[in-house]
mmCIF file of C-alpha atoms in Angstrom:
data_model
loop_
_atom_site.group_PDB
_atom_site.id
_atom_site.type_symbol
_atom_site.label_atom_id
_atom_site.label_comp_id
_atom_site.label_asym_id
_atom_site.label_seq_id
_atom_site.Cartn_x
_atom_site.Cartn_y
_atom_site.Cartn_z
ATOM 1 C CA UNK E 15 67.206 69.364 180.596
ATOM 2 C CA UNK E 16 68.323 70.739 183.885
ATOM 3 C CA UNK E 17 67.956 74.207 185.079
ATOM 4 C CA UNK E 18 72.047 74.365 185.005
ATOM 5 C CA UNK E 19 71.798 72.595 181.132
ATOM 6 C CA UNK E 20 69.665 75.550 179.759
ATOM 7 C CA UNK E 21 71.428 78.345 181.569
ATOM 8 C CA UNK E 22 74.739 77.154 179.432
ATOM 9 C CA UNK E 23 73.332 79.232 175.879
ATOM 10 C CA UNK E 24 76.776 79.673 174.891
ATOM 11 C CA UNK E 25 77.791 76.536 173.651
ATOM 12 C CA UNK E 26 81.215 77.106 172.590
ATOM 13 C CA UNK E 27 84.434 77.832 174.730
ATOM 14 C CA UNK E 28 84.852 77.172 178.513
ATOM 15 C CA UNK E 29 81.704 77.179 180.031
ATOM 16 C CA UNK E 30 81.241 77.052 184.200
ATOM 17 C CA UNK E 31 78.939 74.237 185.244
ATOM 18 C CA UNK E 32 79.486 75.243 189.178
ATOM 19 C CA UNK E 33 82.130 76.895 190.989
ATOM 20 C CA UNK E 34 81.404 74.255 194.170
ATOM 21 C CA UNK E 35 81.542 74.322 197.852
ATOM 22 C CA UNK E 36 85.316 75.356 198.582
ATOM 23 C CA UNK E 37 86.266 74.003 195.724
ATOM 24 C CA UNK E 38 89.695 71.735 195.494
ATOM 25 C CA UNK E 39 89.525 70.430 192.141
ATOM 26 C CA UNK E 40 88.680 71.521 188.866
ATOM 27 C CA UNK E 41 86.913 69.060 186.565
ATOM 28 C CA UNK E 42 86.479 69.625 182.555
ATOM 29 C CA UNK E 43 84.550 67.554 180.857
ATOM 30 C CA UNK E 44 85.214 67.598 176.783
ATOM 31 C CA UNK E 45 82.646 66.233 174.085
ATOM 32 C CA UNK E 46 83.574 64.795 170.765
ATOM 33 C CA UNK E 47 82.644 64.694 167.238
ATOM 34 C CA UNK E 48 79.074 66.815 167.041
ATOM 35 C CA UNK E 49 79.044 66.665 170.442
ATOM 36 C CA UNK E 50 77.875 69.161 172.740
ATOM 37 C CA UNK E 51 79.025 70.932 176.034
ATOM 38 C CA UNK E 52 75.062 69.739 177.240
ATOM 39 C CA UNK E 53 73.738 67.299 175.509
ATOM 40 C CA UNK E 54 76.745 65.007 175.026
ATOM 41 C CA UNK E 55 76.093 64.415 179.174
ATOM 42 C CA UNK E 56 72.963 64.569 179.447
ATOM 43 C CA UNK E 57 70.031 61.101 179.565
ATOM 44 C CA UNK E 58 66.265 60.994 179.863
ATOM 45 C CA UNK E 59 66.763 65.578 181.195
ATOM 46 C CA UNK E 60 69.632 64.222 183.320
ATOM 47 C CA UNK E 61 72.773 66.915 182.865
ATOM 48 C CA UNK E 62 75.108 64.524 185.511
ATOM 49 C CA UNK E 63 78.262 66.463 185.724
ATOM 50 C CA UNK E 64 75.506 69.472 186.757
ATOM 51 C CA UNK E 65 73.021 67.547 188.438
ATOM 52 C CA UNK E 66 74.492 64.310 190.123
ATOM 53 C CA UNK E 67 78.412 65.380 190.281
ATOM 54 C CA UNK E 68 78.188 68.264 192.210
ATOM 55 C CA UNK E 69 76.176 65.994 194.962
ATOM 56 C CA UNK E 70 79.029 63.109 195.287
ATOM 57 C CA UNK E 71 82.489 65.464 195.009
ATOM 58 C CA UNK E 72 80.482 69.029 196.328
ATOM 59 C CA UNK E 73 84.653 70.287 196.139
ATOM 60 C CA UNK E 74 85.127 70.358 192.450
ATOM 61 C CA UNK E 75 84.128 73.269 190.047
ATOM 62 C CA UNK E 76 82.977 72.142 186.797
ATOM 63 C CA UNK E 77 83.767 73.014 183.395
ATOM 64 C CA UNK E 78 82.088 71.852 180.525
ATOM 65 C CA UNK E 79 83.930 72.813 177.127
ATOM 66 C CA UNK E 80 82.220 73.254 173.514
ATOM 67 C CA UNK E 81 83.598 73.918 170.455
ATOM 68 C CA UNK E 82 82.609 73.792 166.889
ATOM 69 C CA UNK E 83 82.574 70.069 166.239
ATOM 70 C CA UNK E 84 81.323 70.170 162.608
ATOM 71 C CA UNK E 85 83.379 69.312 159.259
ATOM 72 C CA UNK E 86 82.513 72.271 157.158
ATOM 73 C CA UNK E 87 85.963 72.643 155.182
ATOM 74 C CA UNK E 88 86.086 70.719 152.185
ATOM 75 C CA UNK E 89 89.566 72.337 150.696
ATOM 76 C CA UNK E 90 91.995 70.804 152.944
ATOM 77 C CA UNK E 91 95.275 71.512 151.009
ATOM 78 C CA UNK E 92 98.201 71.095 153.089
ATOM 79 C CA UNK E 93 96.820 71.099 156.709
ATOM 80 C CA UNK E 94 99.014 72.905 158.661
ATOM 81 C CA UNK E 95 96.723 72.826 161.937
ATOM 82 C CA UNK E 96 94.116 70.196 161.892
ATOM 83 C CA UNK E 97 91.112 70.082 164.083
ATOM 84 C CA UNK E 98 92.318 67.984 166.736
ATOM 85 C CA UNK E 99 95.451 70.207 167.009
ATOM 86 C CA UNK E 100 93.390 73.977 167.052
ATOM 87 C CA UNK E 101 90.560 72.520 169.879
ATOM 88 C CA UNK E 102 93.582 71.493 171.999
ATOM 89 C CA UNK E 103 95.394 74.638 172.105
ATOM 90 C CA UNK E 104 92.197 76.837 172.560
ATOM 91 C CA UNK E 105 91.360 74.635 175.562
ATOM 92 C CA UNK E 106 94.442 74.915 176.851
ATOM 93 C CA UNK E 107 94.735 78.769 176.393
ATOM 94 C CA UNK E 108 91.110 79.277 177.935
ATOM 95 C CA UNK E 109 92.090 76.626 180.922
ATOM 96 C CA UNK E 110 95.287 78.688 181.493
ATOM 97 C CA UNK E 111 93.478 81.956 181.815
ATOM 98 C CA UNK E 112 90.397 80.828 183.657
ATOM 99 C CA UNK E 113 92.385 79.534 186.790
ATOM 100 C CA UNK E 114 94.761 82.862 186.442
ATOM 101 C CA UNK E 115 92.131 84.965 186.859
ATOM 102 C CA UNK E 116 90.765 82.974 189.144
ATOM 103 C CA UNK E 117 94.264 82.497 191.307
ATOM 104 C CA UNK E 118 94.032 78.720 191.253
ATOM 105 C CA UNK E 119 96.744 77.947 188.962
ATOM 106 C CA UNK E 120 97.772 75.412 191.461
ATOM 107 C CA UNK E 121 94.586 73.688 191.172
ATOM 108 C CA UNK E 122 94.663 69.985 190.447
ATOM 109 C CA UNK E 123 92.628 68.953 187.241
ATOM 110 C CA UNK E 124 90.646 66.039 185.823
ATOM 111 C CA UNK E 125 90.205 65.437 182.740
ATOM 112 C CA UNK E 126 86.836 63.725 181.526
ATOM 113 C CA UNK E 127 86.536 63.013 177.462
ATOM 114 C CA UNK E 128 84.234 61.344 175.530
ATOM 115 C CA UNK E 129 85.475 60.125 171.716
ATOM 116 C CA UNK E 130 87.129 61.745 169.815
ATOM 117 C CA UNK E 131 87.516 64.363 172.741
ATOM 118 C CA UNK E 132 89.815 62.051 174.306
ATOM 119 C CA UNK E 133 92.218 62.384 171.390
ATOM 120 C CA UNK E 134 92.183 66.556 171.763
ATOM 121 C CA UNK E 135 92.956 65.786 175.279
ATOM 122 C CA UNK E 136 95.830 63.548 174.443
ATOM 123 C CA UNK E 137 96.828 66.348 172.200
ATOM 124 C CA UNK E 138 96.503 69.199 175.076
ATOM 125 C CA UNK E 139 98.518 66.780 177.588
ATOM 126 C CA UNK E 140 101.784 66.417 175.383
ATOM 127 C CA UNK E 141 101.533 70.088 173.773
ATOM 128 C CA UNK E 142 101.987 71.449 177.387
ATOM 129 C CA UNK E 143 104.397 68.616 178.789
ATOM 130 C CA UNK E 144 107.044 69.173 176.035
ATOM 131 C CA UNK E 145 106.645 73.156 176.984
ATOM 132 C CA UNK E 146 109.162 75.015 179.028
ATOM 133 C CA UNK E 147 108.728 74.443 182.574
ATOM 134 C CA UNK E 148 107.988 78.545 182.670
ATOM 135 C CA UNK E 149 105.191 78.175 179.922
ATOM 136 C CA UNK E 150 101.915 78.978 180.749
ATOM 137 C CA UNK E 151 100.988 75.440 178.859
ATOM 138 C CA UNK E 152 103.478 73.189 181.121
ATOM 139 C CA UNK E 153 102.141 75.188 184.426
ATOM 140 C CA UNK E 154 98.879 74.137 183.323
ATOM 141 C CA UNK E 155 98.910 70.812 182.402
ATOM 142 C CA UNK E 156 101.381 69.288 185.325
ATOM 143 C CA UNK E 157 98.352 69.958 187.751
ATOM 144 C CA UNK E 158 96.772 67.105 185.582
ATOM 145 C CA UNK E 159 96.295 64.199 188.125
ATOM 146 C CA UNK E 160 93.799 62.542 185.872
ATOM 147 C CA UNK E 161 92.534 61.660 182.472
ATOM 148 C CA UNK E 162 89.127 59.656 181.915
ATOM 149 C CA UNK E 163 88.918 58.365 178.151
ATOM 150 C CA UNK E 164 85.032 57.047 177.561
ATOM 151 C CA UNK E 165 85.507 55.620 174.454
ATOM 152 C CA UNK E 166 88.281 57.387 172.493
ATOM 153 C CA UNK E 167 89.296 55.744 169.644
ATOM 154 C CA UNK E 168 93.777 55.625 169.668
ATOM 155 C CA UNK E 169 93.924 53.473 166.539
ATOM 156 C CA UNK E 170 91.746 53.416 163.747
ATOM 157 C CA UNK E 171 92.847 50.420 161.599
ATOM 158 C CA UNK E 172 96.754 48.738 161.763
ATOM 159 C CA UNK E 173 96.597 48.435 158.182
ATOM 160 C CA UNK E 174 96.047 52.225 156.384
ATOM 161 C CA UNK E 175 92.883 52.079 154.321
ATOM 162 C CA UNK E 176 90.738 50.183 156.200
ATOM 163 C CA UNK E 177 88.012 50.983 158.441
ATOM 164 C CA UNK E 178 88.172 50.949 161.785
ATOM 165 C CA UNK E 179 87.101 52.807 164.877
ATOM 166 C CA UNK E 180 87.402 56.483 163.914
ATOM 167 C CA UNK E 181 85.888 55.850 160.179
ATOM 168 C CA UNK E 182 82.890 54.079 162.397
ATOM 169 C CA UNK E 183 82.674 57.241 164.397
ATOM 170 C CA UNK E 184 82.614 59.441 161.324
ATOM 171 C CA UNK E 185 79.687 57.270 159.874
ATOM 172 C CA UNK E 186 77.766 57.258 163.245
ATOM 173 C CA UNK E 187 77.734 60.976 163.114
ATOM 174 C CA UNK E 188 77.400 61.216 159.489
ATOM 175 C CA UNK E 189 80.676 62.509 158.026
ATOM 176 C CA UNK E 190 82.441 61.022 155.098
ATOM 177 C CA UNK E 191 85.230 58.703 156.107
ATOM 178 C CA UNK E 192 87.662 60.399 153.240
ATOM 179 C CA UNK E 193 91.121 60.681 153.804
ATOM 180 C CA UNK E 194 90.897 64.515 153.105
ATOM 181 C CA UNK E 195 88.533 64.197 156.216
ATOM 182 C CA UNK E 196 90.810 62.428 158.079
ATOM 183 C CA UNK E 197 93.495 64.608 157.448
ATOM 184 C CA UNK E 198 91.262 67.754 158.593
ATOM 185 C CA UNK E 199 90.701 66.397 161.490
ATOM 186 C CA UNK E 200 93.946 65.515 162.655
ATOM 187 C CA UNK E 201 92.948 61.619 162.858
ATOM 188 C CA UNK E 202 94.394 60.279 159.625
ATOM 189 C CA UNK E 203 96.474 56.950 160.178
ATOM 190 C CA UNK E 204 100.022 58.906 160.103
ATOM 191 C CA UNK E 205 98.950 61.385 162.603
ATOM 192 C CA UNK E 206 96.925 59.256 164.685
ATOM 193 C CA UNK E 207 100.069 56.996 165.148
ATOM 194 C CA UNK E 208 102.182 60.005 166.079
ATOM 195 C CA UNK E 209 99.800 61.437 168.171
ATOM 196 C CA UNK E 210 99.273 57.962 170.078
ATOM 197 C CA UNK E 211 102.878 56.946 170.717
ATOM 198 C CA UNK E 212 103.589 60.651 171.753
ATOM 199 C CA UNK E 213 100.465 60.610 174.540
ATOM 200 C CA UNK E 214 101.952 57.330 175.633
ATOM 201 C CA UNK E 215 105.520 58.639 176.192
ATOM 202 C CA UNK E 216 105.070 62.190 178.064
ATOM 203 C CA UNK E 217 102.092 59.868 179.824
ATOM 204 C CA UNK E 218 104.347 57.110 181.394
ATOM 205 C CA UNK E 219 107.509 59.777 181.643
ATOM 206 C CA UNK E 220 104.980 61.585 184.299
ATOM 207 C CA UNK E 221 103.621 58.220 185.671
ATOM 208 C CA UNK E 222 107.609 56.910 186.247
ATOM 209 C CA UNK E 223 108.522 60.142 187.601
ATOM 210 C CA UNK E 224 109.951 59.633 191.561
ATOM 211 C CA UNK E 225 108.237 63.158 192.153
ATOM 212 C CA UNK E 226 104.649 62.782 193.595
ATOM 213 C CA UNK E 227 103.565 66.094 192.587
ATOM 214 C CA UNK E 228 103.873 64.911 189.212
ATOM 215 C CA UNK E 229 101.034 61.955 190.053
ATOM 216 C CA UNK E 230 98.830 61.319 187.347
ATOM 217 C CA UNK E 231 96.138 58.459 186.676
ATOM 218 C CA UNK E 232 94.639 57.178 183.117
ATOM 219 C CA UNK E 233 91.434 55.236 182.938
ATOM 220 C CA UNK E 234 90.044 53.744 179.188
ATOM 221 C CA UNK E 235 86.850 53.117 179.625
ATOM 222 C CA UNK E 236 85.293 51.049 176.684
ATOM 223 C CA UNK E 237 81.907 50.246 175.573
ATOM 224 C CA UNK E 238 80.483 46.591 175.463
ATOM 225 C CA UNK E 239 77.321 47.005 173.144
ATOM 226 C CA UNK E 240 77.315 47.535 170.436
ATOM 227 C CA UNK E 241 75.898 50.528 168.471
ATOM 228 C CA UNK E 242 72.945 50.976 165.889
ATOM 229 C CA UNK E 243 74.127 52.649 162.633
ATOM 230 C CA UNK E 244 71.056 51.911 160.142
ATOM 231 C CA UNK E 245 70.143 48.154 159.813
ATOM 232 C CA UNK E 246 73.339 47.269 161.238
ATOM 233 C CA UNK E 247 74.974 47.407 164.777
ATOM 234 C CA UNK E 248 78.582 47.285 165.345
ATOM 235 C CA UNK E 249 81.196 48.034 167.886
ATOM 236 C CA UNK E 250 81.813 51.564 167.105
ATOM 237 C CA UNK E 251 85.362 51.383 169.263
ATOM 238 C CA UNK E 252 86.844 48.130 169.883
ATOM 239 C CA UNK E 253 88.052 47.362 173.178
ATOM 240 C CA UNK E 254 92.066 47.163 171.284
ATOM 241 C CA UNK E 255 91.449 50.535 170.148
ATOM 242 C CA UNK E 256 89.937 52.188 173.534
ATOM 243 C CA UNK E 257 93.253 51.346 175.665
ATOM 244 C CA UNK E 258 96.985 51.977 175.399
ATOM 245 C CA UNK E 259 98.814 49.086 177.141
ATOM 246 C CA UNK E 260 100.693 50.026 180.207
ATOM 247 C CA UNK E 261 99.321 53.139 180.704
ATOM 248 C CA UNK E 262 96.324 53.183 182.812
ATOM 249 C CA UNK E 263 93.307 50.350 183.659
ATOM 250 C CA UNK E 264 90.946 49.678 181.017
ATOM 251 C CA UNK E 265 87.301 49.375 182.349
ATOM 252 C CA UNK E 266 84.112 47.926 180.334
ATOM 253 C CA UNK E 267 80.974 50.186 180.642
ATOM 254 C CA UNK E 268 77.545 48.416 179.652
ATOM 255 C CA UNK E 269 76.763 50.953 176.988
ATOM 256 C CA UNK E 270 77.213 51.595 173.586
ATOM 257 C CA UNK E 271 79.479 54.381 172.285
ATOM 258 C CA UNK E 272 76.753 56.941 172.337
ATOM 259 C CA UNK E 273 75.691 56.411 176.136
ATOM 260 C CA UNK E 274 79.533 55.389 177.379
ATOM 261 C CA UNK E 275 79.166 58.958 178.628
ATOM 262 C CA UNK E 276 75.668 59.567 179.730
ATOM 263 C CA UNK E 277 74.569 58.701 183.355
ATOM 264 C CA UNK E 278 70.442 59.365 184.364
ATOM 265 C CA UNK E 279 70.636 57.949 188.664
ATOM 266 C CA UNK E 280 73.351 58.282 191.033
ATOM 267 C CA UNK E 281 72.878 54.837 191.749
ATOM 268 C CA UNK E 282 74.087 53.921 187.954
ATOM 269 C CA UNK E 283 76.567 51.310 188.236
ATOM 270 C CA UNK E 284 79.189 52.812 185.942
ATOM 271 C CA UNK E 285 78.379 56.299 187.394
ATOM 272 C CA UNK E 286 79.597 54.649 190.887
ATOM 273 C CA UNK E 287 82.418 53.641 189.097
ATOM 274 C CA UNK E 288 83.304 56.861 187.690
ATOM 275 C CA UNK E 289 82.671 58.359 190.724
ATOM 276 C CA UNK E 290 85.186 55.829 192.396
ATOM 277 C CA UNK E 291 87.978 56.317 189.692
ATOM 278 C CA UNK E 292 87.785 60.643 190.737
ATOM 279 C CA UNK E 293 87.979 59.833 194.543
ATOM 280 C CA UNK E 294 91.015 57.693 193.319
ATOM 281 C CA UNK E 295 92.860 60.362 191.011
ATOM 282 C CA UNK E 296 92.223 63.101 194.415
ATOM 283 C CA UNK E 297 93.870 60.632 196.562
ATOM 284 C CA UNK E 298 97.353 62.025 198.033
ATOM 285 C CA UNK E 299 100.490 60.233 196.551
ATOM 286 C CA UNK E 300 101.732 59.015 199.659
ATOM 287 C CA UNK E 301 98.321 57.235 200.133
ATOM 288 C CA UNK E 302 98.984 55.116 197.528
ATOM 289 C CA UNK E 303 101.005 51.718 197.879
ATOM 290 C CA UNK E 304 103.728 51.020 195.172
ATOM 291 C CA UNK E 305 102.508 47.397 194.701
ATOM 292 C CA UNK E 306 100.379 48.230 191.486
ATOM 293 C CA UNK E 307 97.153 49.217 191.226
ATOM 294 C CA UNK E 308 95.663 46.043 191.253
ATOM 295 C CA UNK E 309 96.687 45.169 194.841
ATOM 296 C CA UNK E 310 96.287 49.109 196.227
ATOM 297 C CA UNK E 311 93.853 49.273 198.627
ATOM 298 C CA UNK E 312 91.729 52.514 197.320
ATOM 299 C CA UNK E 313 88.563 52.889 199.486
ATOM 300 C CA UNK E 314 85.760 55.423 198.633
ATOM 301 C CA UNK E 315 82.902 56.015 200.265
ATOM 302 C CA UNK E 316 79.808 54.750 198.048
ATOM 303 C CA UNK E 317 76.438 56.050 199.680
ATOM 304 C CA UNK E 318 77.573 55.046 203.186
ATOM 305 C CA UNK E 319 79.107 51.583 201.611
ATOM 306 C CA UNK E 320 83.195 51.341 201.719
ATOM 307 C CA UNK E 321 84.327 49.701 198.657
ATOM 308 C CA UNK E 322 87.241 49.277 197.140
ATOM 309 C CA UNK E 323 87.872 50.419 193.899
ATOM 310 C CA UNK E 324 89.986 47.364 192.739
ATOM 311 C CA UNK E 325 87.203 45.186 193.740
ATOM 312 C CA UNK E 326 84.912 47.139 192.598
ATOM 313 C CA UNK E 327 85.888 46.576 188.979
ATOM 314 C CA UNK E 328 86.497 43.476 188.936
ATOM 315 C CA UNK E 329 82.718 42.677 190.329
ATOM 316 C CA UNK E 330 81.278 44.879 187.702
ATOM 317 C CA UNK E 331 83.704 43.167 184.725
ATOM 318 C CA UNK E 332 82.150 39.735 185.609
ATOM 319 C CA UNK E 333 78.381 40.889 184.888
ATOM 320 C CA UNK E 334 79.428 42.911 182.078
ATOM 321 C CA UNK E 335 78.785 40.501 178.900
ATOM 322 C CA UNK E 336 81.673 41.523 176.116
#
């Protein structure tokens, strides 16, 4: 682990990776199910967002939050704030008072989840957009310019009852795929739906707005291998599940669920491409052309080597075998 990995004891609440050179941008990266504000990030002693990060965008400070990702109710009752619901808020509340205190409330923010973390951060995003404008969850969350989904599961099953990608998360990570479980959580089918076709609304409200300080970017990235779970391995979140039409590009990564989020070189191709989609989300708004993304030319700078970021995915989707 890296020197900046086992400095980070506390494990739980907002924890400062680095406070960069100058920094611009504040980046927060959020772990799923049993996850971890280290480990979650980290390949072969490789902590990226403290090791290689810091190297390729030296303006961002670094957040890395934790929180206690373990199922240890088993009266559920009438859940009146489920998992999904409490993580949210407390990010949002220690967010909010972090760049107060710091006087960067005008900060812009990225967003980097992995599983189930994605859905908290859908969860954050639409708490604070359906806010007052005065709220200190609205002032927060509009200085979003970009959300980075590795592998969050947005539908479990279209027919209620049947597996699908959050029961397969549940079993990778060893938790019973009960409804009472589901309903903890926050991910049951009813609340799932609500929570997905609420994301998508506030999402495309903000991507439609004429204003370009209200810019934002979504990328779904999805994995193409599949995952061992016992004798078996299966694709833990389908590539139907991973995306939400219309709302951002969906990009394959050549990993399976439990390495869609963990980088060990800088020269990793889907680490260049993460690195690619940042540089993308920090662009100005009048950079951009109004064309659609796919004909936008977005150049980064890639170890010396212009490429652009359209391209650039579509290369990597022809080698990527799904």
């Amino acid at each position: 682990m890296s020197d900046i990995g086992m400095a980070m004891a506390d494990r739980f609440g907002l924890q400062l990776v680095t406070s960069g050179n100058d920094s611009k941008v504040d980046i927060v990266f959020l772990h799923g199910l049993r996850g971890d504000v280290v480990t979650t990030w980290s390949k072969d002693f490789m902590f990226w967002p403290g090791q290689l990060l810091p190297v390729d965008i030296p303006d961002a400070r670094i957040y890395s939050f934790g929180y206690d990702s373990s199922i240890t109710h088993t009266e559920v009752g009438n859940v009146t704030e489920t998992k999904v619901n409490r993580v949210a808020g407390d990010l949002l509340t220690n967010l909010a008072e972090e760049r107060s205190k710091t006087q960067t409330d005008d900060r812009p923010i990225i967003i980097v989840a992995h599983s189930l973390g994605g859905l908290v951060a859908a969860r954050l995003f639409v708490h604070g957009e359906r806010r007052r404008k005065d709220s200190n969850a609205n002032s927060t969350t509009k200085y979003i310019r970009g959300i980075i989904f590795l592998g969050t599961p947005f539908r479990n099953s279209i027919v209620p009852g049947l597996p699908g990608s959050i029961s397969n998360i549940l079993q990778l990570v060893g938790v019973d795929t009960q409804e009472q479980t589901l309903g903890l959580l926050g991910v049951d089918f009813e609340r799932l739906n609500e929570l997905t076709s609420a994301f998508s609304s506030v999402l495309k409200e903000r991507q439609g707005s004429k204003d370009p300080n209200d810019k934002i970017d979504a990328f779904f990235f999805y994995e193409a291998l599949p995952t061992k779970i016992g004798s078996e391995s299966i694709q833990i979140v389908e590539k139907e599940s991973a995306q939400l039409p219309g709302c951002g590009d969906g990009i394959p990564v050549k990993a399976d669920h439990g390495n869609i989020c963990k980088f060990k070189s800088a020269k990793d191709d889907d680490y260049l491409i993460i690195i690619s989609v940042m540089r993308k989300i920090l662009m100005p708004p009048n950079a951009e052309s109004s064309e659609g993304y796919a004909s936008k030319r977005v150049w980064v700078n890639n170890f010396g080597k212009a490429v652009n970021v359209g391209d650039e995915f579509t290369i990597y989707s022809q080698h990527v075998t799904l």
